[in-house]
Tab-separated table of C-alpha atoms in Angstrom:
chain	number	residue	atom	x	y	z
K	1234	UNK	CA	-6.838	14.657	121.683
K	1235	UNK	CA	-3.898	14.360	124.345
K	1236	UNK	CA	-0.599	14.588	123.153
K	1237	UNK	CA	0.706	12.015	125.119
K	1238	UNK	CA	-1.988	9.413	123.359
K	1239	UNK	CA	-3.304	9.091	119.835
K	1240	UNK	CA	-2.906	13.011	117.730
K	1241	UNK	CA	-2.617	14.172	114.313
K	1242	UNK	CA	-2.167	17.912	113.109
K	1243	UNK	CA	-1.012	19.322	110.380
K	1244	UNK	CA	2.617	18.180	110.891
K	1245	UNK	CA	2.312	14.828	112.791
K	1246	UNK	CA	0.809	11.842	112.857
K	1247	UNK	CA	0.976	10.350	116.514
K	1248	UNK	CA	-0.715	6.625	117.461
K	1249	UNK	CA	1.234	4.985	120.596
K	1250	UNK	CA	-0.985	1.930	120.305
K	1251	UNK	CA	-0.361	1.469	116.721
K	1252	UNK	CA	3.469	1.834	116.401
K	1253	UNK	CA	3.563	5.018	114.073
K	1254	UNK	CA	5.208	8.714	114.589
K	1255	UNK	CA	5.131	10.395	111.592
K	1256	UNK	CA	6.373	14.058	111.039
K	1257	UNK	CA	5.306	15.588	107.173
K	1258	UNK	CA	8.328	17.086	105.768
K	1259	UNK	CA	6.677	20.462	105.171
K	1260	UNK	CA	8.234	21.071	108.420
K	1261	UNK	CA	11.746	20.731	106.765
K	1262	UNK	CA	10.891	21.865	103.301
K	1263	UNK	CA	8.604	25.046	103.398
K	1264	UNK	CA	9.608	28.281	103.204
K	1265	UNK	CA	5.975	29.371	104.670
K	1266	UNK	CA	6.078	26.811	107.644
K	1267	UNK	CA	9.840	28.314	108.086
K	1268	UNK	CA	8.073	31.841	108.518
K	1269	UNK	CA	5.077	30.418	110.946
K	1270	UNK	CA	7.808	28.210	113.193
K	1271	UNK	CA	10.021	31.751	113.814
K	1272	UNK	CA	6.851	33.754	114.999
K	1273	UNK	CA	5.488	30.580	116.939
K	1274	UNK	CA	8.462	28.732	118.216
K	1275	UNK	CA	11.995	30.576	117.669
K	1276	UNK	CA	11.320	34.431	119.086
K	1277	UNK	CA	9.455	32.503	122.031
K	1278	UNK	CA	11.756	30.146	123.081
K	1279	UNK	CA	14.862	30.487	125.302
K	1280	UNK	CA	18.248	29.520	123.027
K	1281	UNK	CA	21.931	29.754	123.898
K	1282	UNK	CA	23.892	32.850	123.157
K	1283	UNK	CA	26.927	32.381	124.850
K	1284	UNK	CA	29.256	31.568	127.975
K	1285	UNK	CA	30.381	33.553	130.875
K	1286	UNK	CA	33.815	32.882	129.748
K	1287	UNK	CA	33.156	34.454	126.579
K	1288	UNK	CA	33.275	37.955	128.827
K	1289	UNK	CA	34.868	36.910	131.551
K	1290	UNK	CA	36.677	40.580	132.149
K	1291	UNK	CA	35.461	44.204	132.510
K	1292	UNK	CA	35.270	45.515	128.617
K	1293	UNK	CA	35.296	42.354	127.007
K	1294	UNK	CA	32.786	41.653	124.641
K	1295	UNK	CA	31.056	39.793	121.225
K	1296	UNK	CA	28.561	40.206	118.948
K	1297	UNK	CA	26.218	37.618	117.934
K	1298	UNK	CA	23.366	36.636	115.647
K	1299	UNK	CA	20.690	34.756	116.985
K	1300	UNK	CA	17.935	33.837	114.986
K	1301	UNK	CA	17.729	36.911	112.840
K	1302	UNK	CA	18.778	39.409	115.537
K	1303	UNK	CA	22.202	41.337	115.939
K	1304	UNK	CA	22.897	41.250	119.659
K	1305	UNK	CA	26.065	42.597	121.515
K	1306	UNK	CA	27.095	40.475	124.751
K	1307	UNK	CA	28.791	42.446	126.915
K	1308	UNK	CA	30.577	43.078	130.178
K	1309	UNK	CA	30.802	46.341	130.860
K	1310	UNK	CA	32.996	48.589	133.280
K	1311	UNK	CA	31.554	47.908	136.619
K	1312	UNK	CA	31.467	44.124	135.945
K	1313	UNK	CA	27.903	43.544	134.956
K	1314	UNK	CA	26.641	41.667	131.692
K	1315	UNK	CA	24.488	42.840	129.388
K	1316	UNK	CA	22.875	42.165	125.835
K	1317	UNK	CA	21.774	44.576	123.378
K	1318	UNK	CA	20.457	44.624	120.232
K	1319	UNK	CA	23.361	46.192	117.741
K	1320	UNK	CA	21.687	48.858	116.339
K	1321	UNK	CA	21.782	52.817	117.441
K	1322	UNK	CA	18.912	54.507	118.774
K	1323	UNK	CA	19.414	57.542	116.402
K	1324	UNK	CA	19.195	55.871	113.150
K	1325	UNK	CA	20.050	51.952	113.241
K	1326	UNK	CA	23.189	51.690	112.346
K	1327	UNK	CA	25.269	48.493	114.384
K	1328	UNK	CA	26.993	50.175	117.179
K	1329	UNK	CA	30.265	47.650	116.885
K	1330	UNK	CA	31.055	45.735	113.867
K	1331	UNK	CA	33.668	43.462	115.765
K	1332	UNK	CA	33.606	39.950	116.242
K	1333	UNK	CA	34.587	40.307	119.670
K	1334	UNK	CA	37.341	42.409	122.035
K	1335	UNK	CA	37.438	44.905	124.394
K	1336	UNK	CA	35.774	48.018	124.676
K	1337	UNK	CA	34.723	51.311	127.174
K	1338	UNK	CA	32.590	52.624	124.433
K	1339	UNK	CA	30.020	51.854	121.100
K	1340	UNK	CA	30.434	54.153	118.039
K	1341	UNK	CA	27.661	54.467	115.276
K	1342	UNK	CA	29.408	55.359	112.681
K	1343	UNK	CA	27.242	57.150	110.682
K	1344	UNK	CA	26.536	60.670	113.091
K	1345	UNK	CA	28.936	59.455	115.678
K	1346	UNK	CA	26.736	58.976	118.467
K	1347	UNK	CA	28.815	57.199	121.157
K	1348	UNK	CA	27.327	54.694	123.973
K	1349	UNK	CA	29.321	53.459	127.441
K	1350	UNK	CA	29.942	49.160	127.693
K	1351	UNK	CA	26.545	49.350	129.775
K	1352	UNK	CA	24.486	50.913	126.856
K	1353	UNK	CA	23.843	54.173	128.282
K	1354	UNK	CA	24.670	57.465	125.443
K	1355	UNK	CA	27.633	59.527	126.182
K	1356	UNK	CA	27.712	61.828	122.959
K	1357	UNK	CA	25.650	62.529	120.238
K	1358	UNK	CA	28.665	63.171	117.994
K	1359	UNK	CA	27.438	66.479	117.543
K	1360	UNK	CA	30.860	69.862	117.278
K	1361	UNK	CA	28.772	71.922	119.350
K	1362	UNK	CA	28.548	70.197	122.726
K	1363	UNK	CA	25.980	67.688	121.814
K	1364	UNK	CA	23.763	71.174	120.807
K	1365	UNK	CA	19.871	70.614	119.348
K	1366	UNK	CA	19.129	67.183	121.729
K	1367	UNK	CA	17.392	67.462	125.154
K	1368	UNK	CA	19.850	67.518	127.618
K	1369	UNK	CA	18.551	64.556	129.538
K	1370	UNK	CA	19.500	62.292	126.671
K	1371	UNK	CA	22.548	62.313	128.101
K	1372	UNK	CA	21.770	61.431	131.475
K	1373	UNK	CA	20.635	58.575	133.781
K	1374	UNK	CA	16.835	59.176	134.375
K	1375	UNK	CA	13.719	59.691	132.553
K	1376	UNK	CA	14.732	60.715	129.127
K	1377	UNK	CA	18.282	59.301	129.104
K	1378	UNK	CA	19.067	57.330	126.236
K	1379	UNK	CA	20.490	53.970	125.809
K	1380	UNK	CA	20.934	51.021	124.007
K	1381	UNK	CA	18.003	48.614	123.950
K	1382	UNK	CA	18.694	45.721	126.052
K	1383	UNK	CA	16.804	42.130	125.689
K	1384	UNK	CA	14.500	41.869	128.459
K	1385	UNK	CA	14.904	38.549	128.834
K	1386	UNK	CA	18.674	37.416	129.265
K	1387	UNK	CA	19.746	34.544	131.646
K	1388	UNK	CA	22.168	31.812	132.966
K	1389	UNK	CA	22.602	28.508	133.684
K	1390	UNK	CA	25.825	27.144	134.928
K	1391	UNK	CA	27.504	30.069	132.678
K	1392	UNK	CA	25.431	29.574	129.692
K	1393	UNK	CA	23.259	32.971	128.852
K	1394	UNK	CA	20.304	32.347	127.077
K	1395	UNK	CA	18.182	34.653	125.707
K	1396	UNK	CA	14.348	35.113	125.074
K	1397	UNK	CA	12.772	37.301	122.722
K	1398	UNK	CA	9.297	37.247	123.872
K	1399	UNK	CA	8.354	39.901	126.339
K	1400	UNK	CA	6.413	37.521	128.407
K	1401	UNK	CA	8.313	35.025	128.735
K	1402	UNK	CA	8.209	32.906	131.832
K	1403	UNK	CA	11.606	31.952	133.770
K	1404	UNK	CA	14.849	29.945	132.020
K	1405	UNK	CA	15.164	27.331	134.430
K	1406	UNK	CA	11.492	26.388	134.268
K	1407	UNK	CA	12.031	26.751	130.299
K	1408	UNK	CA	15.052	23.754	130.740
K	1409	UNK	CA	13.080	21.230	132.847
K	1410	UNK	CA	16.033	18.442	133.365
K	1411	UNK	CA	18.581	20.308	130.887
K	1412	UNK	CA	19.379	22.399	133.326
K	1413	UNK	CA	20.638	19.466	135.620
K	1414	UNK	CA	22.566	18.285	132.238
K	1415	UNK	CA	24.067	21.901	132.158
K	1416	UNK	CA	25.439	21.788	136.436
K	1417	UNK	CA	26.405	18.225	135.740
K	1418	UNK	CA	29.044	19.788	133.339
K	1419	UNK	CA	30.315	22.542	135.714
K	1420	UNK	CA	31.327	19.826	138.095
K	1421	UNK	CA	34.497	18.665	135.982
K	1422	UNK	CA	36.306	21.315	137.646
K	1423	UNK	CA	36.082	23.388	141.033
K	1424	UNK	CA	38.590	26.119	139.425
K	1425	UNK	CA	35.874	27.335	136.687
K	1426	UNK	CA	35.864	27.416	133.375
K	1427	UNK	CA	38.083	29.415	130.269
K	1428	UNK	CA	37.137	30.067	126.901
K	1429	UNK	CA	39.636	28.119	124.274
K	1430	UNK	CA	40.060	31.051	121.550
K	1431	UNK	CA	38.585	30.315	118.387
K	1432	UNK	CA	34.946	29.460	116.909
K	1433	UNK	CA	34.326	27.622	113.739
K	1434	UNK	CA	31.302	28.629	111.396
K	1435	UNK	CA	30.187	26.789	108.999
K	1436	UNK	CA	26.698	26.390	106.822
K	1437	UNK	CA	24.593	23.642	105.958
K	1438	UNK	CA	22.233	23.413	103.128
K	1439	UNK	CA	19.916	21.733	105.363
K	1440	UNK	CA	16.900	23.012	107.321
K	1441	UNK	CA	18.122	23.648	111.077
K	1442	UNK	CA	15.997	20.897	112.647
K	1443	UNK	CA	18.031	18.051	111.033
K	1444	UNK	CA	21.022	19.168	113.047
K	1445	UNK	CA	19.315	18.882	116.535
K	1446	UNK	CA	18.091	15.700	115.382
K	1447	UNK	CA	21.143	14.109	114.690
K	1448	UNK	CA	23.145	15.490	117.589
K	1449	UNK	CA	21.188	12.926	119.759
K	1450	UNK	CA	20.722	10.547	117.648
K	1451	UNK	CA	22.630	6.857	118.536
K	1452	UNK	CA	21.166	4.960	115.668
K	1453	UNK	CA	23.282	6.266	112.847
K	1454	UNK	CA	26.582	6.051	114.628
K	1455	UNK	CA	27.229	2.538	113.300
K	1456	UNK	CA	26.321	3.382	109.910
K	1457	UNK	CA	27.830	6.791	109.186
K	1458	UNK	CA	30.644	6.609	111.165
K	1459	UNK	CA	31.847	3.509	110.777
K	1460	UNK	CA	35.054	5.001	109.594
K	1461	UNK	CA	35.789	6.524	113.302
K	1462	UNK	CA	34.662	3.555	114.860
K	1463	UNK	CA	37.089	1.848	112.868
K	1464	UNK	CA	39.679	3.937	113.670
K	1465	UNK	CA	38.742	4.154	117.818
K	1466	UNK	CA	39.209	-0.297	117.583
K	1467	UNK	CA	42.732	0.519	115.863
K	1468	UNK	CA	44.024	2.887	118.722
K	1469	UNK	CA	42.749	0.353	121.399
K	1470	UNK	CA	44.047	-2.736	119.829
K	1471	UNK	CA	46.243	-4.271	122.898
K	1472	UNK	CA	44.986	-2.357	125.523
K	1473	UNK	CA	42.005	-3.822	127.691
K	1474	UNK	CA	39.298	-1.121	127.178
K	1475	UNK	CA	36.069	-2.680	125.432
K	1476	UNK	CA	34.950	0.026	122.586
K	1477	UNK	CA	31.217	-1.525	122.148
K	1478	UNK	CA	28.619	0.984	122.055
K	1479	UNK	CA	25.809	1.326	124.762
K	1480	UNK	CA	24.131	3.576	126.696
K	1481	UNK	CA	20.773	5.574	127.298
K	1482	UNK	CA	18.976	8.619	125.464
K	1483	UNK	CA	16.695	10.473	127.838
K	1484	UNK	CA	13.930	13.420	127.688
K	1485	UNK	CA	14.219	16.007	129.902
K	1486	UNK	CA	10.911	18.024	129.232
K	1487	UNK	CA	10.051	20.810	126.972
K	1488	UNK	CA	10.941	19.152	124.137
K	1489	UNK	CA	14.945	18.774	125.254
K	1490	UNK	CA	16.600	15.680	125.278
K	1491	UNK	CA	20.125	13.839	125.697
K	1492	UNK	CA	22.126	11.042	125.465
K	1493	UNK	CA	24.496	9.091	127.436
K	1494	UNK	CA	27.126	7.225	125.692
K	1495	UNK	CA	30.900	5.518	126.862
K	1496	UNK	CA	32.596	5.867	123.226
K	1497	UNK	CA	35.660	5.436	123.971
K	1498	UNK	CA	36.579	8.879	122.449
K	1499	UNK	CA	39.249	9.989	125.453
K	1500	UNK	CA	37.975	12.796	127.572
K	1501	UNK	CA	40.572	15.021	129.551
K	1502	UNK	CA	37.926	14.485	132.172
K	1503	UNK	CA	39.202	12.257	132.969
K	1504	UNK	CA	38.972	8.936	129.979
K	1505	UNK	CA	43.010	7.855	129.047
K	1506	UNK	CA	43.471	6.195	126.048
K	1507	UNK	CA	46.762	4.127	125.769
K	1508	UNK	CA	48.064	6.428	122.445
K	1509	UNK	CA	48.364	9.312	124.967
K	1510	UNK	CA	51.319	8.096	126.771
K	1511	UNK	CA	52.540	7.507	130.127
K	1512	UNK	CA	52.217	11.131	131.372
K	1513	UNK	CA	48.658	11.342	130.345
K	1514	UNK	CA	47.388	8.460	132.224
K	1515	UNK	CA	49.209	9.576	135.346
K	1516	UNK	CA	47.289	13.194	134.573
K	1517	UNK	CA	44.472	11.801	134.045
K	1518	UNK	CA	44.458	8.923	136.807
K	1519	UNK	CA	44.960	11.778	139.340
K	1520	UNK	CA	41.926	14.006	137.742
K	1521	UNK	CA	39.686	11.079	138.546
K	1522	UNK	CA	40.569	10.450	141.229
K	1523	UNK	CA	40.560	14.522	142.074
K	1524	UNK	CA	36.862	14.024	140.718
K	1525	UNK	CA	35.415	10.769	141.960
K	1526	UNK	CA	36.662	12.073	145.754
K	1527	UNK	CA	34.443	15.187	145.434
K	1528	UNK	CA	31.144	13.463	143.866
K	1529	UNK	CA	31.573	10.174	144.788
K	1530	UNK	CA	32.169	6.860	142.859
K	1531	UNK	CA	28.426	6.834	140.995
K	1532	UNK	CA	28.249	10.481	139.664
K	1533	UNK	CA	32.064	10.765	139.272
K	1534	UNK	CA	32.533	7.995	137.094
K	1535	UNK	CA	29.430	9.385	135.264
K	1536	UNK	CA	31.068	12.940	134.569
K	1537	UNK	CA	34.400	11.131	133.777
K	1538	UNK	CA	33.100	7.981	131.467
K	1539	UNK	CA	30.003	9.330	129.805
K	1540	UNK	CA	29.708	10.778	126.990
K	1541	UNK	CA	26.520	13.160	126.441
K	1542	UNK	CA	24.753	14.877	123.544
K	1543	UNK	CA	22.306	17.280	124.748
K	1544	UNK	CA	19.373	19.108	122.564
K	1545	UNK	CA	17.867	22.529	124.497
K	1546	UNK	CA	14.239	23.098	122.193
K	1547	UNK	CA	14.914	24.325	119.505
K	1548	UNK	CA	17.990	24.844	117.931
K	1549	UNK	CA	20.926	25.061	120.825
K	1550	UNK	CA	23.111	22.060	121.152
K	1551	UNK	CA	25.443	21.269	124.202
K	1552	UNK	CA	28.171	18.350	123.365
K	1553	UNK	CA	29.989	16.931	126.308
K	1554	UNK	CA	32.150	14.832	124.771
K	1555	UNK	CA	36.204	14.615	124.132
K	1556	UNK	CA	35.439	18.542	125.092
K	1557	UNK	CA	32.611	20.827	126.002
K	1558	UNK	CA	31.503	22.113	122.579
K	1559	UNK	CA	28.622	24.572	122.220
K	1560	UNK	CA	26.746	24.781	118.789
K	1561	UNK	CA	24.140	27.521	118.755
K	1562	UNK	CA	21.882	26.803	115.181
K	1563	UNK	CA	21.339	30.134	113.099
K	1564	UNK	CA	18.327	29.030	110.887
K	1565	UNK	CA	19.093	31.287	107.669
K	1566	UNK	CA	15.991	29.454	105.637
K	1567	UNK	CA	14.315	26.606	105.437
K	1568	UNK	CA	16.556	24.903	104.208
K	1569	UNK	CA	19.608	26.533	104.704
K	1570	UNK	CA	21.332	27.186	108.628
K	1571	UNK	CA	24.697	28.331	109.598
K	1572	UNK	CA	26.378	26.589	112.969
K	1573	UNK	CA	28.543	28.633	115.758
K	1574	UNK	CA	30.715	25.981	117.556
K	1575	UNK	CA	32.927	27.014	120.423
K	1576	UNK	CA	34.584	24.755	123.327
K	1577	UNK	CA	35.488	25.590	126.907
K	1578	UNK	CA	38.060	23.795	129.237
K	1579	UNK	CA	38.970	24.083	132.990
K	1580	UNK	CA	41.089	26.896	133.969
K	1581	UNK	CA	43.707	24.209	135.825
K	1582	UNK	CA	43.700	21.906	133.002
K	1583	UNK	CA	47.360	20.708	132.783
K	1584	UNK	CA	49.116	21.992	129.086
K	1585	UNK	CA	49.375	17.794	128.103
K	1586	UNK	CA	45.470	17.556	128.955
K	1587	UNK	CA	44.711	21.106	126.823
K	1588	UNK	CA	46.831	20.076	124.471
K	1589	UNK	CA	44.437	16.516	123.758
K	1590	UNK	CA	41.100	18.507	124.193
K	1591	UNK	CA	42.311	20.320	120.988
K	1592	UNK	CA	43.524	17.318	119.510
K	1593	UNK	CA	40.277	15.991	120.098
K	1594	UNK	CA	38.483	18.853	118.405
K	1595	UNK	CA	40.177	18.736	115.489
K	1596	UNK	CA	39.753	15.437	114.710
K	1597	UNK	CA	36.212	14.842	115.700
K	1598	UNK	CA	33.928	17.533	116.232
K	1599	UNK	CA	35.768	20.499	113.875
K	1600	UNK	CA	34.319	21.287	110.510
K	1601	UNK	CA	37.306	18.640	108.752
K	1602	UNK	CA	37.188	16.062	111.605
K	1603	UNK	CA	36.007	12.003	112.013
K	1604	UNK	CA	32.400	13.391	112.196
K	1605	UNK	CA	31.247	16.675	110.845
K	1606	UNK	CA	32.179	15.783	107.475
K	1607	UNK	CA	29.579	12.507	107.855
K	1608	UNK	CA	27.072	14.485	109.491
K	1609	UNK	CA	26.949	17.239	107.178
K	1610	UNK	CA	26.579	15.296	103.720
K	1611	UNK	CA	23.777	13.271	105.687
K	1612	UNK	CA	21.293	16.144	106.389
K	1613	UNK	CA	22.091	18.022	102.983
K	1614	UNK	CA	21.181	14.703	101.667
K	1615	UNK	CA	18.403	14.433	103.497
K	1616	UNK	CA	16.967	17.905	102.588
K	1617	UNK	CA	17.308	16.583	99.245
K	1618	UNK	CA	15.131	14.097	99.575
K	1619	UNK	CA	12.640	16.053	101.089
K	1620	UNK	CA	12.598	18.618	97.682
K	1621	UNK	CA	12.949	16.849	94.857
K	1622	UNK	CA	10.432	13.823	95.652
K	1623	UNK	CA	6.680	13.609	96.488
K	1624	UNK	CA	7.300	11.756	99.304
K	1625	UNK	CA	5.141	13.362	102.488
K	1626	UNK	CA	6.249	11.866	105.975
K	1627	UNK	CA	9.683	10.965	107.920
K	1628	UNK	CA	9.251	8.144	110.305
K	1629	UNK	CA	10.302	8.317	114.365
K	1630	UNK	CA	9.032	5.297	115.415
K	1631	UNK	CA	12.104	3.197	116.146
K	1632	UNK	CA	11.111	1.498	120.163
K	1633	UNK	CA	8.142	3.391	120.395
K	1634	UNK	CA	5.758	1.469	123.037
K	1635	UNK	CA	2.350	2.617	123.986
K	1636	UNK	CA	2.668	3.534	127.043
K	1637	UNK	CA	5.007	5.524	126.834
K	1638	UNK	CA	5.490	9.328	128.284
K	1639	UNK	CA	8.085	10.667	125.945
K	1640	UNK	CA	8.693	13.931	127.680
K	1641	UNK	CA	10.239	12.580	130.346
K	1642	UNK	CA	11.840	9.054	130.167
K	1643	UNK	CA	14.660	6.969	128.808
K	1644	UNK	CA	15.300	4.167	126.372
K	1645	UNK	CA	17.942	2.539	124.668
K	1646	UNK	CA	20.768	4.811	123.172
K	1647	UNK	CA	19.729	4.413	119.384
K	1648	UNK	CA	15.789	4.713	119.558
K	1649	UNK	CA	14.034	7.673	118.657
K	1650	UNK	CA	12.452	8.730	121.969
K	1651	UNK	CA	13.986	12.103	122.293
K	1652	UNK	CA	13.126	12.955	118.901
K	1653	UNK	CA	9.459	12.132	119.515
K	1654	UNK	CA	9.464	14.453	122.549
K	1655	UNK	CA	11.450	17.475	120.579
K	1656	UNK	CA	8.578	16.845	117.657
K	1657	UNK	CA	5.403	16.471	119.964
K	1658	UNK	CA	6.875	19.935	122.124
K	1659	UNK	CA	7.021	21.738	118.592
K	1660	UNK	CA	4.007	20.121	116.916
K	1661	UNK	CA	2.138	21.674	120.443
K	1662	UNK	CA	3.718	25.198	119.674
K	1663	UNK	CA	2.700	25.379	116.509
K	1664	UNK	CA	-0.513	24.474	117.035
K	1665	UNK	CA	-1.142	27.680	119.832
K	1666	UNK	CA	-1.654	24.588	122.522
């Protein structure tokens, strides 16, 4: 049957008219369903690997896993990016074992064959002049050896993506309305944007799904955060800012979704909160103002005000909150994942402004802030649940209507719309639709 009416599959049990979205929690707990959804869903999908910033000079570079592949994202000498898998064309060997830094050249270190930044071999390492290799490894045309790039690599307002199925079709028809989400961020700022130095890792014992899940999901902000809530009433006791929740979760095709929340969390675009002082809210009153000139008094009080959680299918995550935070998912098992966050601010932001961004961080969305800590115990938790009980389904029915078209729509902030759509897009994958 249609997936937008009544459907059940292996995984999910879909009836609009009858109020019930079930997914079975094989899909969490099964180390064979982990296997299936990497051949059918991961290595075909487009997922974040990085930001411009990341490389934003000649040289500069960083090495990155995604999924289960060793990629190096690169700039190399004459300014253009590239990604590579890490491994030597000789005999496999990563090329560059750093993190991230600057470099004109790759060494294998096991015969010392030595690549340029853009891939291409320069030496095969060899005391006699490179003797016993054709000489047209070492050159540009037919023959020439290089480093194996990823066919399909791609941006979107400075995020690369990348694709690891040869036939892939193009990222901004993969991103539907999240790619929209991702220029609505670039607009904070007409100076562009820097990387802040640092990236916390961290693992979950929790299957990689559960983290997408909660990133966008408003229902259990009441419940397990009530300790930052708490906290956010404290700091704006006496001032006249109302901290009630709100706001709208929205689907944005493909299976990606957001929401749109005004926590008052304090954004340095451009939210003040009293506990910042006097020369903060003059910043800040003058960055709105700055912003809400250029896009007008709708959209710029949107991209000031609004907090936003956004979900790209499957397992990259794009907060917009009290910073830009990226968290690209590393599923490690099925039921263990390990999560790369990194931030980016606005090359003009003032040092008082950079200075609350990393405040901000810290306290909320680092590994030993207000929410992390809540999140975290939730989905191992969770995960659990799903392997030590007999239990078979997890419900997402919470203001499910039938007539509704959950792959591209909006509710209410806290129901489970966007969740449906991420499910129904992966149920459809998985199924060879």
């Amino acid at each position: 049957m249609s997936r937008i009416g009544q459907h059940q599959s292996r995984f999910l049990q879909y009836d609009p008219q009858n109020h019930i979205f079930r997914v079975h929690r094989d899909a969490y707990a099964s180390p064979e369903v982990f296997a299936e959804e990497k051949q059918k869903i991961l290595y075909k999908s487009w997922i974040v690997l990085g930001h411009e910033t990341e490389i934003a000079k000649p040289g500069d570079f960083v090495t990155r896993r995604v999924i289960d592949r060793e990629l190096i994202f690169n700039r190399d000498s004459a300014g253009n990016v590239n990604v590579f898998f890490n491994s030597c064309m000789h005999r496999g060997p990563a090329v560059c074992k750093h993190k991230e830094g600057k470099a004109s050249v790759f060494v294998c270190p096991y015969h010392g064959w030595v690549y340029k930044n853009d891939g291409y071999l320069a030496s095969t390492g060899s005391t006699k002049a490179d003797a016993g290799y054709p000489a047209a490894y070492l050159q540009r045309g037919e023959g020439a050896v290089r480093l194996q790039r990823i066919k399909n690599a791609a941006q979107r307002a400075g995020f690369y993506f990348v694709n690891f199925d040869e036939n892939a079709g193009p990222l901004d028809d993969y991103l539907q309305g999240a790619g929209a989400r991702l220029d609505r961020m670039a607009l904070q700022t007409t100076a562009g944007f820097e990387m802040i130095a640092g990236v916390h890792e961290y693992d979950i014992s929790a299957n990689y799904k559960l983290l997408c899940e909660n990133s966008y999901d408003g229902y259990h902000l009441m419940q397990t955060h009530a300790t930052y809530l708490d906290y956010v009433k404290e700091i704006l006791k006496g001032s006249n800012l109302d901290p009630k929740l709100g706001g709208t979760v929205m689907t944005l095709g493909n299976g990606h979704g957001a929401f749109e929340i005004p926590v008052l969390s304090g954004r340095p675009v451009a939210q003040w909160l009293p506990h910042w002082g006097e020369e903060a809210r003059l910043l800040l009153e003058a960055k709105r103002n700055e912003v809400i000139g250029r896009l007008g008094e709708e959209l710029g009080a949107n991209v000031c005000d609004m907090n936003s959680n956004m979900v790209i299918f499957p397992n990259s995550v794009i907060n917009d909150q009290q910073t830009i935070l990226a968290r690209t998912i590393i599923p490690l098992s099925h039921n263990r994942m390990r999560v790369r966050a990194w931030t980016i601010a606005p090359k003009d932001e003032h040092p008082k402004l950079r200075e609350i961004r990393m405040e901000n961080i810290l306290s909320f969305l680092g590994p030993g802030g207000f929410a992390t800590p809540d999140d975290v115990s939730m989905l191992e938790w969770a995960q659990t649940g799903y392997e030590t009980t007999n239990v078979a389904w997890n419900d997402f029915s919470k203001g499910m209507t039938p007539d509704e078209t959950p792959q591209n729509s909006t509710a209410v902030y806290d129901d489970e719309m966007q969740m449906r759509a991420y499910w129904l897009q992966w149920d459809k994958m998985m199924s060879g639709d």
